[in-house]
Amino acid sequence: MKGVMIFDNLNDLVFSDVDVELSKHIQKLAMKDGLLEGSFFGSIEQEMDKNIVMQLFSPLIASYKVMQAQFGNQYKYIESEDGILLVFDEILNYIAISICHKDEKLEAVQKELSLFLIFVEMLFGPSLHMMKSDISVCCELCSRSDLVSLILDKWRVLSTEQQTYLVEAVERLIINPDITAMCINLLQQVLEKMRHNHKDGTYSHAFLLVDTKLVALYSR
């Protein structure tokens, strides 16, 4: 069970990315409270209604804002009796909630939510209201809201895999310390002569190599 939601300053749901298990859980709660009729256990699953989500989460969002405005002590996370962990964060007065099983590590969920908000900020900037009715197409396949979900899903996959990096480096030739000191003194003298001939105040760098291996370097 995993999902992320963003609510605006009117408590309206402007973005949601939830898996099937969480969607069913929300619909089950909606039916329990009389907000949804029928059953989602049939052959055709109902899509999660934004108005129903807003009604379910409005009391929680309202209490969050009261704790923030009157006490300066808003929620960081909440564990429910049915084993659900809700982690809170904010971006430009919009409230983001990450929902998952409480057996997941809190630090990992908070990190994921922070990264998610970075993705949102990069794609929408200060215009988060565009997420509510995002019809702007960033490519031929999806909108920017869909792209946020795709990026988050890809990050979740990559975070569980071993990553490889291509790093460009210069091999260092290890020699006697006395010889290394002599090489550095030589490079220093070279830069002193260059500085004497070119008094432009710029930084200079000198390297001594044997074939492709670095022996010594000096900068000033």
XYZ file of C-alpha atoms in Angstrom:
220
model
C 0.000 0.000 0.000
C 1.520 3.285 -1.097
C 0.327 6.675 -2.272
C 0.984 10.415 -2.317
C -1.602 13.199 -2.255
C -1.448 16.990 -2.383
C -4.191 19.263 -1.040
C -4.454 22.997 -1.726
C -5.377 25.759 0.738
C -9.083 24.974 0.177
C -8.517 21.318 1.114
C -9.196 20.278 -2.482
C -7.282 17.318 -3.839
C -5.011 18.609 -6.606
C -2.827 15.537 -7.090
C -2.934 11.868 -6.174
C -0.799 8.887 -7.052
C -2.014 5.780 -5.235
C -1.724 2.079 -5.905
C -4.656 -0.317 -6.231
C -4.469 -1.501 -2.624
C -4.672 2.016 -1.210
C -7.445 2.957 -3.630
C -9.504 -0.006 -2.425
C -8.801 0.890 1.193
C -10.035 4.454 0.660
C -13.174 3.225 -1.094
C -13.796 0.798 1.765
C -13.634 3.666 4.260
C -15.929 5.728 2.043
C -18.538 2.962 1.996
C -18.225 2.572 5.757
C -19.001 6.282 6.197
C -21.835 6.166 3.674
C -20.011 8.282 1.105
C -19.934 5.556 -1.531
C -22.577 3.050 -2.531
C -21.999 -0.411 -3.930
C -18.918 -2.548 -3.665
C -15.547 -2.356 -5.357
C -15.036 -6.085 -4.968
C -16.950 -6.740 -8.172
C -15.495 -7.420 -11.570
C -15.218 -3.692 -12.366
C -13.296 -1.541 -9.897
C -14.442 1.999 -9.304
C -12.015 4.848 -9.699
C -11.199 6.905 -6.629
C -13.465 9.966 -6.520
C -11.698 13.234 -5.637
C -14.734 14.583 -3.783
C -14.878 11.487 -1.591
C -11.155 11.759 -0.842
C -11.632 15.417 0.062
C -14.453 14.565 2.496
C -12.414 11.808 4.123
C -9.270 13.893 4.546
C -10.787 17.337 5.271
C -10.979 16.809 9.077
C -7.355 15.692 9.132
C -6.207 18.623 6.977
C -8.230 21.057 9.100
C -6.698 19.793 12.349
C -3.236 19.980 10.763
C -3.793 23.650 9.928
C -5.121 24.395 13.427
C -2.079 22.793 15.033
C 0.147 24.789 12.711
C -1.581 28.176 13.031
C -2.433 28.208 16.736
C 0.301 26.072 18.267
C 3.090 26.070 15.668
C 3.288 22.314 16.108
C 1.844 20.701 12.995
C 1.852 16.967 12.430
C 4.967 15.297 11.074
C 3.420 11.854 10.856
C 0.459 9.861 12.182
C 0.041 6.132 12.744
C -3.556 4.934 12.530
C -5.122 2.004 14.358
C -5.493 0.000 11.153
C -1.746 0.029 10.488
C -1.494 3.030 8.162
C 1.342 5.561 8.337
C 0.669 9.110 7.129
C 3.640 11.449 6.681
C 3.102 15.192 6.177
C 5.046 17.903 4.391
C 4.323 21.285 2.802
C 5.128 23.193 -0.354
C 3.864 26.752 -0.944
C 0.979 26.297 1.552
C -0.038 23.057 -0.148
C -0.101 20.013 2.121
C 1.417 16.768 0.872
C 0.624 13.431 2.507
C 2.449 10.171 1.910
C 0.441 7.080 2.866
C 1.859 3.599 3.391
C 2.011 0.668 5.811
C 3.368 1.610 9.226
C 6.031 -1.111 8.994
C 7.929 1.019 6.455
C 10.794 3.094 7.823
C 9.706 6.622 8.683
C 12.981 8.179 7.494
C 12.674 6.495 4.100
C 9.084 7.697 3.655
C 10.025 11.257 4.648
C 12.925 11.215 2.188
C 10.676 9.972 -0.607
C 8.092 12.667 0.124
C 10.767 15.388 0.123
C 12.100 14.173 -3.223
C 8.578 14.051 -4.603
C 8.043 17.710 -3.681
C 11.320 18.579 -5.403
C 10.005 16.913 -8.573
C 6.769 18.886 -8.263
C 8.602 22.172 -7.763
C 10.856 21.543 -10.756
C 7.912 20.837 -13.074
C 5.353 23.357 -11.785
C 7.378 26.036 -10.000
C 5.071 28.393 -8.081
C 2.037 27.435 -10.215
C 0.930 24.412 -8.224
C -2.703 25.214 -8.989
C -2.051 23.848 -12.478
C -1.936 20.363 -10.985
C -5.654 20.538 -10.219
C -6.611 20.542 -13.889
C -3.378 19.747 -15.638
C -4.091 19.621 -19.350
C -0.660 20.911 -20.313
C 1.174 18.243 -22.246
C 4.931 18.015 -21.718
C 5.300 15.290 -24.326
C 3.100 13.275 -26.644
C 2.383 10.631 -24.021
C 1.582 12.340 -20.723
C 0.870 15.560 -18.859
C 3.198 17.057 -16.283
C 1.166 15.521 -13.446
C 1.553 12.113 -15.064
C 5.251 12.809 -15.493
C 5.599 13.471 -11.754
C 4.073 10.055 -11.068
C 6.353 8.389 -13.615
C 9.448 10.024 -12.121
C 8.433 8.963 -8.614
C 7.788 5.382 -9.735
C 11.148 5.247 -11.495
C 12.928 6.615 -8.420
C 11.310 3.921 -6.277
C 12.645 1.264 -8.634
C 16.147 2.732 -8.855
C 16.387 3.220 -5.082
C 16.143 -0.549 -4.616
C 18.837 -1.368 -7.180
C 22.603 -1.113 -7.133
C 23.684 1.931 -9.119
C 26.851 2.149 -11.199
C 28.681 5.365 -11.998
C 31.185 6.234 -14.701
C 33.904 8.381 -13.162
C 36.741 9.941 -15.107
C 40.021 9.818 -13.182
C 43.770 10.186 -13.658
C 46.015 7.421 -12.380
C 48.578 8.585 -9.838
C 52.192 7.376 -9.967
C 53.459 6.655 -6.450
C 57.159 7.451 -6.024
C 59.617 8.253 -3.239
C 58.430 11.181 -1.035
C 61.745 13.013 -1.484
C 61.449 12.816 -5.265
C 57.828 13.963 -5.034
C 58.938 17.005 -3.016
C 61.580 17.803 -5.632
C 58.965 17.588 -8.394
C 56.639 19.939 -6.510
C 59.498 22.422 -5.991
C 60.223 22.256 -9.714
C 56.590 22.976 -10.576
C 56.585 25.841 -8.088
C 59.611 27.405 -9.778
C 57.931 27.071 -13.170
C 54.822 28.859 -11.947
C 56.930 31.562 -10.297
C 58.600 32.300 -13.632
C 55.232 32.335 -15.395
C 53.840 34.676 -12.769
C 56.849 36.971 -13.166
C 56.376 37.132 -16.944
C 52.564 37.369 -16.879
C 51.401 39.614 -14.055
C 47.682 39.268 -14.734
C 46.774 37.901 -11.290
C 45.163 34.735 -12.616
C 45.545 31.324 -11.027
C 48.068 28.934 -12.574
C 48.310 25.161 -12.449
C 51.222 22.891 -13.303
C 51.215 19.129 -13.747
C 54.042 16.643 -14.106
C 53.122 13.372 -15.797
C 54.875 10.209 -16.852
C 52.999 8.970 -19.898
C 49.388 9.207 -18.637
C 50.187 8.904 -14.919
C 50.218 11.956 -12.661
C 53.427 12.417 -10.662
C 52.897 15.828 -9.044
C 50.785 18.945 -9.315
C 51.044 22.485 -7.992
C 48.671 25.440 -8.117
C 48.919 29.048 -7.085
